[in-house]
Amino acid sequence: MNIGKMEAGNLLRLNQPPQRLVHSRRFSHSRTVTLTVNASQGQIGYRGMKPRREWIADWVSNNDDLVRSMPIYVGGLSLLAVLFNRTVSGIAPVADASSSQSRADLLTLGLAVTNILNGLVWLSIRPKSISVVNPNGVECQNIASHLPDFVISEMLWAWNSLSDVTCCRSLVIVYDGKCILQTGFAAASSNGSDAVAVDSNKLIEGSLYQGVLKSASQSYLANLSLYPGKLELPFLPSNTQAVILQPLGDKGIAIIGGDTIRGFTSSDQAWIALIGEKLDATLTKVI
């Protein structure tokens, strides 16, 4: 009886489509990002960490006028509450220094006025509005032809993930001295229809590339227009708003261009760092 069950179980396992684990890497925070390939159907699936949305920050950003006006409302209600309390409590309207109630009311009035003035300051001083821009360039997808299919699939997965959940609109990967991926929007060439190619040698000699590899840490240019180093990235659209330079070990770099000033959140940056580690582990096996 047991032998029959074992044989039936073996037959069931043989009939299942085989799956081959191409790459699995466990990171420091005990989360696993896994790439699996279904050998029978040729489908590729990924399971990994997704960036967390910051609900409070989003709510404040979407209700900016209300948040800035809240101190005025709080201060006004406080003034009305003090006046109502003195009216119904039968206390003389003239402040009496010997009365503890009068001293408390004076303190409350001072705090209420401070709240109102703070709200007026918040309404009068506003930061420059930040909006999403449409990249000035052409869409492209240039991939090194010598790479295995699973490496190409993983790089495209990284691009699709970043473009779906962040403000990423351009992605360039330079590894082992060669540009192996340029996708998304790129600067237009002189004819206006082709993308400006990435000059790997010139990029590697630049201060941005050398600085990132030397520090071995991510570099975030939150407002690209303020950095002279933007001249080292002529292949990105001219109106790229923000750039993340993510090192890929000690042999490469991923350049991620965004369409919004300070558009990459801290969660996005941490997630991109993990993607960089995963890409480096995969590329090290084939390059």
PDB file of C-alpha atoms in Angstrom:
ATOM      1  CA  MET A   1       0.000   0.000   0.000  1.00  0.00           C
ATOM      2  CA  ASN A   2       2.761   2.440   0.967  1.00  0.00           C
ATOM      3  CA  ILE A   3       4.752   1.515  -2.109  1.00  0.00           C
ATOM      4  CA  GLY A   4       1.747   2.279  -4.311  1.00  0.00           C
ATOM      5  CA  LYS A   5       1.346   5.693  -2.709  1.00  0.00           C
ATOM      6  CA  MET A   6       5.030   6.475  -3.239  1.00  0.00           C
ATOM      7  CA  GLU A   7       4.849   5.518  -6.903  1.00  0.00           C
ATOM      8  CA  ALA A   8       1.723   7.631  -7.397  1.00  0.00           C
ATOM      9  CA  GLY A   9       3.457  10.580  -5.735  1.00  0.00           C
ATOM     10  CA  ASN A  10       6.484  10.191  -7.994  1.00  0.00           C
ATOM     11  CA  LEU A  11       4.260  10.118 -11.077  1.00  0.00           C
ATOM     12  CA  LEU A  12       2.494  13.299  -9.973  1.00  0.00           C
ATOM     13  CA  ARG A  13       5.813  15.068  -9.465  1.00  0.00           C
ATOM     14  CA  LEU A  14       7.011  13.957 -12.888  1.00  0.00           C
ATOM     15  CA  ASN A  15       3.880  15.369 -14.538  1.00  0.00           C
ATOM     16  CA  GLN A  16       4.350  18.787 -12.975  1.00  0.00           C
ATOM     17  CA  PRO A  17       6.136  21.400 -15.133  1.00  0.00           C
ATOM     18  CA  PRO A  18       9.723  21.666 -13.925  1.00  0.00           C
ATOM     19  CA  GLN A  19      10.882  24.940 -12.450  1.00  0.00           C
ATOM     20  CA  ARG A  20      14.478  26.055 -12.365  1.00  0.00           C
ATOM     21  CA  LEU A  21      15.739  28.550  -9.839  1.00  0.00           C
ATOM     22  CA  VAL A  22      17.959  30.977 -11.683  1.00  0.00           C
ATOM     23  CA  HIS A  23      18.872  33.339  -8.915  1.00  0.00           C
ATOM     24  CA  SER A  24      17.958  33.830  -5.304  1.00  0.00           C
ATOM     25  CA  ARG A  25      19.655  36.280  -2.965  1.00  0.00           C
ATOM     26  CA  ARG A  26      18.857  37.007   0.661  1.00  0.00           C
ATOM     27  CA  PHE A  27      19.523  40.524   1.814  1.00  0.00           C
ATOM     28  CA  SER A  28      20.373  41.928   5.213  1.00  0.00           C
ATOM     29  CA  HIS A  29      16.784  42.498   6.298  1.00  0.00           C
ATOM     30  CA  SER A  30      15.802  38.846   5.706  1.00  0.00           C
ATOM     31  CA  ARG A  31      13.619  39.535   2.689  1.00  0.00           C
ATOM     32  CA  THR A  32      14.131  37.285  -0.328  1.00  0.00           C
ATOM     33  CA  VAL A  33      13.931  38.355  -3.958  1.00  0.00           C
ATOM     34  CA  THR A  34      13.587  35.350  -6.251  1.00  0.00           C
ATOM     35  CA  LEU A  35      13.588  34.858  -9.996  1.00  0.00           C
ATOM     36  CA  THR A  36      12.077  31.596 -11.267  1.00  0.00           C
ATOM     37  CA  VAL A  37      11.845  30.289 -14.782  1.00  0.00           C
ATOM     38  CA  ASN A  38       9.136  27.871 -15.887  1.00  0.00           C
ATOM     39  CA  ALA A  39      11.068  25.573 -18.207  1.00  0.00           C
ATOM     40  CA  SER A  40       8.006  24.157 -19.962  1.00  0.00           C
ATOM     41  CA  GLN A  41       6.198  27.420 -20.715  1.00  0.00           C
ATOM     42  CA  GLY A  42       9.153  29.816 -20.908  1.00  0.00           C
ATOM     43  CA  GLN A  43       7.525  32.190 -18.424  1.00  0.00           C
ATOM     44  CA  ILE A  44       9.529  34.232 -15.974  1.00  0.00           C
ATOM     45  CA  GLY A  45       8.208  35.305 -12.608  1.00  0.00           C
ATOM     46  CA  TYR A  46       9.631  37.473  -9.821  1.00  0.00           C
ATOM     47  CA  ARG A  47       8.801  37.787  -6.173  1.00  0.00           C
ATOM     48  CA  GLY A  48      10.327  40.600  -4.223  1.00  0.00           C
ATOM     49  CA  MET A  49       9.904  43.613  -1.995  1.00  0.00           C
ATOM     50  CA  LYS A  50       7.753  46.500  -3.185  1.00  0.00           C
ATOM     51  CA  PRO A  51       8.276  50.052  -1.903  1.00  0.00           C
ATOM     52  CA  ARG A  52       5.994  51.155   0.921  1.00  0.00           C
ATOM     53  CA  ARG A  53       3.738  54.138   0.347  1.00  0.00           C
ATOM     54  CA  GLU A  54       3.936  56.990   2.828  1.00  0.00           C
ATOM     55  CA  TRP A  55       0.250  57.635   3.512  1.00  0.00           C
ATOM     56  CA  ILE A  56       0.695  60.543   5.923  1.00  0.00           C
ATOM     57  CA  ALA A  57       3.078  62.376   3.597  1.00  0.00           C
ATOM     58  CA  ASP A  58       0.732  61.798   0.660  1.00  0.00           C
ATOM     59  CA  TRP A  59      -2.254  63.121   2.616  1.00  0.00           C
ATOM     60  CA  VAL A  60      -0.392  66.247   3.713  1.00  0.00           C
ATOM     61  CA  SER A  61       0.800  66.828   0.141  1.00  0.00           C
ATOM     62  CA  ASN A  62      -2.724  66.468  -1.271  1.00  0.00           C
ATOM     63  CA  ASN A  63      -4.268  68.763   1.376  1.00  0.00           C
ATOM     64  CA  ASP A  64      -1.596  71.442   1.538  1.00  0.00           C
ATOM     65  CA  ASP A  65      -3.974  74.422   1.939  1.00  0.00           C
ATOM     66  CA  LEU A  66      -5.944  72.744   4.731  1.00  0.00           C
ATOM     67  CA  VAL A  67      -2.795  71.819   6.662  1.00  0.00           C
ATOM     68  CA  ARG A  68      -1.416  75.354   6.376  1.00  0.00           C
ATOM     69  CA  SER A  69      -4.719  76.836   7.605  1.00  0.00           C
ATOM     70  CA  MET A  70      -5.116  74.501  10.586  1.00  0.00           C
ATOM     71  CA  PRO A  71      -3.191  76.753  13.070  1.00  0.00           C
ATOM     72  CA  ILE A  72      -5.584  79.615  12.233  1.00  0.00           C
ATOM     73  CA  TYR A  73      -8.623  77.429  12.907  1.00  0.00           C
ATOM     74  CA  VAL A  74      -7.141  76.118  16.160  1.00  0.00           C
ATOM     75  CA  GLY A  75      -6.203  79.613  17.335  1.00  0.00           C
ATOM     76  CA  GLY A  76      -9.601  81.061  16.423  1.00  0.00           C
ATOM     77  CA  LEU A  77     -11.480  78.291  18.225  1.00  0.00           C
ATOM     78  CA  SER A  78      -9.247  78.768  21.250  1.00  0.00           C
ATOM     79  CA  LEU A  79     -10.090  82.494  21.387  1.00  0.00           C
ATOM     80  CA  LEU A  80     -13.797  81.776  21.139  1.00  0.00           C
ATOM     81  CA  ALA A  81     -13.526  79.114  23.843  1.00  0.00           C
ATOM     82  CA  VAL A  82     -11.811  81.544  26.251  1.00  0.00           C
ATOM     83  CA  LEU A  83     -14.396  84.280  25.639  1.00  0.00           C
ATOM     84  CA  PHE A  84     -17.274  81.809  26.039  1.00  0.00           C
ATOM     85  CA  ASN A  85     -15.775  80.472  29.259  1.00  0.00           C
ATOM     86  CA  ARG A  86     -15.464  83.968  30.786  1.00  0.00           C
ATOM     87  CA  THR A  87     -19.017  84.784  29.735  1.00  0.00           C
ATOM     88  CA  VAL A  88     -20.697  81.735  31.241  1.00  0.00           C
ATOM     89  CA  SER A  89     -18.498  81.586  34.357  1.00  0.00           C
ATOM     90  CA  GLY A  90     -19.466  85.078  35.562  1.00  0.00           C
ATOM     91  CA  ILE A  91     -15.892  86.326  35.743  1.00  0.00           C
ATOM     92  CA  ALA A  92     -15.411  90.062  35.261  1.00  0.00           C
ATOM     93  CA  PRO A  93     -14.368  90.900  31.689  1.00  0.00           C
ATOM     94  CA  VAL A  94     -11.441  92.972  33.012  1.00  0.00           C
ATOM     95  CA  ALA A  95      -8.355  90.854  33.707  1.00  0.00           C
ATOM     96  CA  ASP A  96      -7.489  90.633  37.388  1.00  0.00           C
ATOM     97  CA  ALA A  97      -3.874  89.770  38.146  1.00  0.00           C
ATOM     98  CA  SER A  98      -4.855  88.258  41.470  1.00  0.00           C
ATOM     99  CA  SER A  99      -7.191  85.750  39.810  1.00  0.00           C
ATOM    100  CA  SER A 100      -5.706  82.429  38.724  1.00  0.00           C
ATOM    101  CA  GLN A 101      -8.456  82.109  36.125  1.00  0.00           C
ATOM    102  CA  SER A 102      -7.483  85.432  34.577  1.00  0.00           C
ATOM    103  CA  ARG A 103      -3.829  84.419  34.407  1.00  0.00           C
ATOM    104  CA  ALA A 104      -4.774  81.142  32.734  1.00  0.00           C
ATOM    105  CA  ASP A 105      -6.982  82.962  30.247  1.00  0.00           C
ATOM    106  CA  LEU A 106      -4.182  85.382  29.378  1.00  0.00           C
ATOM    107  CA  LEU A 107      -1.810  82.476  28.752  1.00  0.00           C
ATOM    108  CA  THR A 108      -4.416  80.774  26.562  1.00  0.00           C
ATOM    109  CA  LEU A 109      -5.009  83.979  24.611  1.00  0.00           C
ATOM    110  CA  GLY A 110      -1.271  84.305  23.968  1.00  0.00           C
ATOM    111  CA  LEU A 111      -1.049  80.742  22.672  1.00  0.00           C
ATOM    112  CA  ALA A 112      -4.126  81.246  20.488  1.00  0.00           C
ATOM    113  CA  VAL A 113      -2.705  84.407  18.930  1.00  0.00           C
ATOM    114  CA  THR A 114       0.615  82.599  18.342  1.00  0.00           C
ATOM    115  CA  ASN A 115      -1.245  79.837  16.496  1.00  0.00           C
ATOM    116  CA  ILE A 116      -3.058  82.359  14.313  1.00  0.00           C
ATOM    117  CA  LEU A 117       0.159  84.190  13.450  1.00  0.00           C
ATOM    118  CA  ASN A 118       1.874  80.881  12.680  1.00  0.00           C
ATOM    119  CA  GLY A 119      -0.935  79.936  10.310  1.00  0.00           C
ATOM    120  CA  LEU A 120      -0.677  83.295   8.533  1.00  0.00           C
ATOM    121  CA  VAL A 121       3.066  82.749   8.070  1.00  0.00           C
ATOM    122  CA  TRP A 122       2.457  79.269   6.648  1.00  0.00           C
ATOM    123  CA  LEU A 123      -0.047  80.687   4.158  1.00  0.00           C
ATOM    124  CA  SER A 124       2.185  83.570   3.081  1.00  0.00           C
ATOM    125  CA  ILE A 125       5.371  81.533   2.599  1.00  0.00           C
ATOM    126  CA  ARG A 126       4.947  78.690   0.124  1.00  0.00           C
ATOM    127  CA  PRO A 127       7.629  76.541  -1.471  1.00  0.00           C
ATOM    128  CA  LYS A 128       7.988  76.473  -5.198  1.00  0.00           C
ATOM    129  CA  SER A 129       5.432  74.118  -6.657  1.00  0.00           C
ATOM    130  CA  ILE A 130       6.861  70.834  -7.919  1.00  0.00           C
ATOM    131  CA  SER A 131       5.150  69.191 -10.843  1.00  0.00           C
ATOM    132  CA  VAL A 132       5.762  66.190 -13.048  1.00  0.00           C
ATOM    133  CA  VAL A 133       7.376  67.032 -16.396  1.00  0.00           C
ATOM    134  CA  ASN A 134       7.246  65.217 -19.692  1.00  0.00           C
ATOM    135  CA  PRO A 135      10.794  64.202 -20.675  1.00  0.00           C
ATOM    136  CA  ASN A 136      12.207  66.011 -23.688  1.00  0.00           C
ATOM    137  CA  GLY A 137      13.570  63.151 -25.722  1.00  0.00           C
ATOM    138  CA  VAL A 138      12.797  59.937 -27.514  1.00  0.00           C
ATOM    139  CA  GLU A 139      11.943  56.508 -26.179  1.00  0.00           C
ATOM    140  CA  CYS A 140      14.476  53.774 -26.754  1.00  0.00           C
ATOM    141  CA  GLN A 141      15.524  50.331 -25.609  1.00  0.00           C
ATOM    142  CA  ASN A 142      19.100  49.344 -26.375  1.00  0.00           C
ATOM    143  CA  ILE A 143      20.284  46.050 -24.860  1.00  0.00           C
ATOM    144  CA  ALA A 144      23.645  44.327 -25.267  1.00  0.00           C
ATOM    145  CA  SER A 145      23.112  41.336 -27.536  1.00  0.00           C
ATOM    146  CA  HIS A 146      25.710  39.072 -25.896  1.00  0.00           C
ATOM    147  CA  LEU A 147      23.817  38.746 -22.617  1.00  0.00           C
ATOM    148  CA  PRO A 148      21.859  35.584 -21.727  1.00  0.00           C
ATOM    149  CA  ASP A 149      18.086  35.733 -21.848  1.00  0.00           C
ATOM    150  CA  PHE A 150      17.622  35.482 -18.090  1.00  0.00           C
ATOM    151  CA  VAL A 151      19.900  38.487 -17.519  1.00  0.00           C
ATOM    152  CA  ILE A 152      17.983  40.540 -20.068  1.00  0.00           C
ATOM    153  CA  SER A 153      14.700  39.498 -18.463  1.00  0.00           C
ATOM    154  CA  GLU A 154      15.939  40.558 -15.031  1.00  0.00           C
ATOM    155  CA  MET A 155      17.111  43.959 -16.241  1.00  0.00           C
ATOM    156  CA  LEU A 156      13.766  44.540 -17.957  1.00  0.00           C
ATOM    157  CA  TRP A 157      11.987  43.464 -14.779  1.00  0.00           C
ATOM    158  CA  ALA A 158      13.970  46.097 -12.879  1.00  0.00           C
ATOM    159  CA  TRP A 159      13.005  48.725 -15.458  1.00  0.00           C
ATOM    160  CA  ASN A 160       9.320  47.809 -15.445  1.00  0.00           C
ATOM    161  CA  SER A 161       9.197  47.773 -11.651  1.00  0.00           C
ATOM    162  CA  LEU A 162      10.899  51.155 -11.282  1.00  0.00           C
ATOM    163  CA  SER A 163       8.857  52.860 -13.991  1.00  0.00           C
ATOM    164  CA  ASP A 164       5.596  51.520 -12.548  1.00  0.00           C
ATOM    165  CA  VAL A 165       5.986  52.511  -8.893  1.00  0.00           C
ATOM    166  CA  THR A 166       8.450  55.439  -8.901  1.00  0.00           C
ATOM    167  CA  CYS A 167       9.065  58.572 -10.943  1.00  0.00           C
ATOM    168  CA  CYS A 168      11.741  56.751 -12.983  1.00  0.00           C
ATOM    169  CA  ARG A 169      11.602  57.539 -16.705  1.00  0.00           C
ATOM    170  CA  SER A 170      15.125  56.591 -17.791  1.00  0.00           C
ATOM    171  CA  LEU A 171      17.426  53.714 -16.901  1.00  0.00           C
ATOM    172  CA  VAL A 172      21.023  53.193 -17.983  1.00  0.00           C
ATOM    173  CA  ILE A 173      23.218  50.326 -16.770  1.00  0.00           C
ATOM    174  CA  VAL A 174      26.958  50.434 -17.360  1.00  0.00           C
ATOM    175  CA  TYR A 175      28.855  47.329 -16.290  1.00  0.00           C
ATOM    176  CA  ASP A 176      32.428  46.232 -16.823  1.00  0.00           C
ATOM    177  CA  GLY A 177      33.120  49.313 -18.921  1.00  0.00           C
ATOM    178  CA  LYS A 178      30.210  48.778 -21.336  1.00  0.00           C
ATOM    179  CA  CYS A 179      26.660  50.079 -21.562  1.00  0.00           C
ATOM    180  CA  ILE A 180      24.513  46.958 -21.425  1.00  0.00           C
ATOM    181  CA  LEU A 181      21.111  48.670 -21.101  1.00  0.00           C
ATOM    182  CA  GLN A 182      19.620  51.994 -22.112  1.00  0.00           C
ATOM    183  CA  THR A 183      15.849  52.127 -21.879  1.00  0.00           C
ATOM    184  CA  GLY A 184      13.052  54.600 -21.318  1.00  0.00           C
ATOM    185  CA  PHE A 185      13.481  58.205 -22.432  1.00  0.00           C
ATOM    186  CA  ALA A 186      16.808  59.431 -23.764  1.00  0.00           C
ATOM    187  CA  ALA A 187      18.075  62.679 -25.230  1.00  0.00           C
ATOM    188  CA  ALA A 188      17.362  63.044 -28.941  1.00  0.00           C
ATOM    189  CA  SER A 189      20.261  63.110 -31.381  1.00  0.00           C
ATOM    190  CA  SER A 190      20.769  65.782 -34.007  1.00  0.00           C
ATOM    191  CA  ASN A 191      18.340  64.131 -36.434  1.00  0.00           C
ATOM    192  CA  GLY A 192      15.632  64.216 -33.761  1.00  0.00           C
ATOM    193  CA  SER A 193      14.561  60.586 -34.130  1.00  0.00           C
ATOM    194  CA  ASP A 194      17.423  58.563 -32.646  1.00  0.00           C
ATOM    195  CA  ALA A 195      18.553  58.438 -29.032  1.00  0.00           C
ATOM    196  CA  VAL A 196      21.934  59.786 -27.939  1.00  0.00           C
ATOM    197  CA  ALA A 197      24.154  56.780 -27.294  1.00  0.00           C
ATOM    198  CA  VAL A 198      25.903  56.338 -23.959  1.00  0.00           C
ATOM    199  CA  ASP A 199      29.634  57.003 -24.216  1.00  0.00           C
ATOM    200  CA  SER A 200      30.838  54.552 -21.578  1.00  0.00           C
ATOM    201  CA  ASN A 201      34.479  55.631 -21.653  1.00  0.00           C
ATOM    202  CA  LYS A 202      33.621  59.290 -21.140  1.00  0.00           C
ATOM    203  CA  LEU A 203      31.144  58.457 -18.399  1.00  0.00           C
ATOM    204  CA  ILE A 204      33.647  56.296 -16.509  1.00  0.00           C
ATOM    205  CA  GLU A 205      36.223  59.076 -16.559  1.00  0.00           C
ATOM    206  CA  GLY A 206      33.743  61.576 -15.089  1.00  0.00           C
ATOM    207  CA  SER A 207      33.566  62.652 -11.467  1.00  0.00           C
ATOM    208  CA  LEU A 208      30.056  61.283 -10.927  1.00  0.00           C
ATOM    209  CA  TYR A 209      30.977  57.723 -11.861  1.00  0.00           C
ATOM    210  CA  GLN A 210      34.270  57.782  -9.993  1.00  0.00           C
ATOM    211  CA  GLY A 211      32.683  59.302  -6.891  1.00  0.00           C
ATOM    212  CA  VAL A 212      29.948  56.668  -6.695  1.00  0.00           C
ATOM    213  CA  LEU A 213      32.363  53.759  -7.108  1.00  0.00           C
ATOM    214  CA  LYS A 214      34.791  55.243  -4.605  1.00  0.00           C
ATOM    215  CA  SER A 215      32.107  55.720  -1.953  1.00  0.00           C
ATOM    216  CA  ALA A 216      30.392  52.399  -2.811  1.00  0.00           C
ATOM    217  CA  SER A 217      27.089  54.003  -1.840  1.00  0.00           C
ATOM    218  CA  GLN A 218      24.081  55.414  -3.600  1.00  0.00           C
ATOM    219  CA  SER A 219      24.149  59.052  -4.717  1.00  0.00           C
ATOM    220  CA  TYR A 220      20.874  60.954  -5.026  1.00  0.00           C
ATOM    221  CA  LEU A 221      20.808  64.167  -7.067  1.00  0.00           C
ATOM    222  CA  ALA A 222      17.372  65.367  -5.934  1.00  0.00           C
ATOM    223  CA  ASN A 223      17.404  68.466  -8.155  1.00  0.00           C
ATOM    224  CA  LEU A 224      19.641  67.717 -11.116  1.00  0.00           C
ATOM    225  CA  SER A 225      19.602  71.275 -12.465  1.00  0.00           C
ATOM    226  CA  LEU A 226      21.601  72.459  -9.430  1.00  0.00           C
ATOM    227  CA  TYR A 227      24.508  70.057 -10.027  1.00  0.00           C
ATOM    228  CA  PRO A 228      27.305  70.854 -12.502  1.00  0.00           C
ATOM    229  CA  GLY A 229      27.787  67.103 -12.906  1.00  0.00           C
ATOM    230  CA  LYS A 230      24.650  66.934 -15.055  1.00  0.00           C
ATOM    231  CA  LEU A 231      26.906  67.714 -18.025  1.00  0.00           C
ATOM    232  CA  GLU A 232      28.348  64.220 -17.614  1.00  0.00           C
ATOM    233  CA  LEU A 233      24.916  62.747 -18.408  1.00  0.00           C
ATOM    234  CA  PRO A 234      24.183  64.072 -21.928  1.00  0.00           C
ATOM    235  CA  PHE A 235      22.282  60.904 -22.843  1.00  0.00           C
ATOM    236  CA  LEU A 236      19.452  61.728 -20.403  1.00  0.00           C
ATOM    237  CA  PRO A 237      16.588  64.028 -21.458  1.00  0.00           C
ATOM    238  CA  SER A 238      17.518  67.668 -21.026  1.00  0.00           C
ATOM    239  CA  ASN A 239      14.732  68.262 -18.494  1.00  0.00           C
ATOM    240  CA  THR A 240      15.463  65.269 -16.263  1.00  0.00           C
ATOM    241  CA  GLN A 241      14.552  66.451 -12.776  1.00  0.00           C
ATOM    242  CA  ALA A 242      16.264  63.984 -10.452  1.00  0.00           C
ATOM    243  CA  VAL A 243      18.854  61.237 -10.790  1.00  0.00           C
ATOM    244  CA  ILE A 244      19.901  58.306  -8.624  1.00  0.00           C
ATOM    245  CA  LEU A 245      23.364  56.837  -9.182  1.00  0.00           C
ATOM    246  CA  GLN A 246      23.341  53.295  -7.822  1.00  0.00           C
ATOM    247  CA  PRO A 247      26.642  51.375  -7.757  1.00  0.00           C
ATOM    248  CA  LEU A 248      26.566  47.760  -8.944  1.00  0.00           C
ATOM    249  CA  GLY A 249      29.363  46.304  -6.881  1.00  0.00           C
ATOM    250  CA  ASP A 250      32.740  47.659  -7.984  1.00  0.00           C
ATOM    251  CA  LYS A 251      32.251  47.034 -11.704  1.00  0.00           C
ATOM    252  CA  GLY A 252      29.280  49.131 -12.740  1.00  0.00           C
ATOM    253  CA  ILE A 253      26.579  51.661 -12.086  1.00  0.00           C
ATOM    254  CA  ALA A 254      22.861  52.104 -12.687  1.00  0.00           C
ATOM    255  CA  ILE A 255      21.695  55.599 -13.627  1.00  0.00           C
ATOM    256  CA  ILE A 256      18.029  56.244 -12.903  1.00  0.00           C
ATOM    257  CA  GLY A 257      16.439  59.454 -14.170  1.00  0.00           C
ATOM    258  CA  GLY A 258      13.169  60.814 -12.759  1.00  0.00           C
ATOM    259  CA  ASP A 259      10.564  63.306 -13.955  1.00  0.00           C
ATOM    260  CA  THR A 260       9.994  65.059 -10.610  1.00  0.00           C
ATOM    261  CA  ILE A 261      12.271  67.117  -8.367  1.00  0.00           C
ATOM    262  CA  ARG A 262      12.851  65.171  -5.143  1.00  0.00           C
ATOM    263  CA  GLY A 263      10.517  62.562  -6.585  1.00  0.00           C
ATOM    264  CA  PHE A 264      12.319  59.520  -5.163  1.00  0.00           C
ATOM    265  CA  THR A 265      11.272  58.842  -1.568  1.00  0.00           C
ATOM    266  CA  SER A 266      13.457  57.235   1.068  1.00  0.00           C
ATOM    267  CA  SER A 267      11.591  53.967   0.476  1.00  0.00           C
ATOM    268  CA  ASP A 268      12.318  54.216  -3.259  1.00  0.00           C
ATOM    269  CA  GLN A 269      16.005  54.762  -2.569  1.00  0.00           C
ATOM    270  CA  ALA A 270      16.208  51.740  -0.264  1.00  0.00           C
ATOM    271  CA  TRP A 271      14.364  49.595  -2.789  1.00  0.00           C
ATOM    272  CA  ILE A 272      16.645  50.720  -5.618  1.00  0.00           C
ATOM    273  CA  ALA A 273      19.669  49.806  -3.489  1.00  0.00           C
ATOM    274  CA  LEU A 274      18.320  46.261  -3.130  1.00  0.00           C
ATOM    275  CA  ILE A 275      17.647  46.018  -6.854  1.00  0.00           C
ATOM    276  CA  GLY A 276      21.232  47.149  -7.455  1.00  0.00           C
ATOM    277  CA  GLU A 277      22.563  44.347  -5.252  1.00  0.00           C
ATOM    278  CA  LYS A 278      20.431  41.815  -7.081  1.00  0.00           C
ATOM    279  CA  LEU A 279      21.524  43.001 -10.527  1.00  0.00           C
ATOM    280  CA  ASP A 280      25.169  42.978  -9.470  1.00  0.00           C
ATOM    281  CA  ALA A 281      24.891  39.393  -8.195  1.00  0.00           C
ATOM    282  CA  THR A 282      23.363  38.292 -11.494  1.00  0.00           C
ATOM    283  CA  LEU A 283      25.725  40.204 -13.768  1.00  0.00           C
ATOM    284  CA  THR A 284      28.795  38.962 -11.882  1.00  0.00           C
ATOM    285  CA  LYS A 285      27.951  35.399 -12.979  1.00  0.00           C
ATOM    286  CA  VAL A 286      27.989  36.186 -16.708  1.00  0.00           C
ATOM    287  CA  ILE A 287      30.336  39.154 -17.104  1.00  0.00           C
TER     288      ILE A 287
END
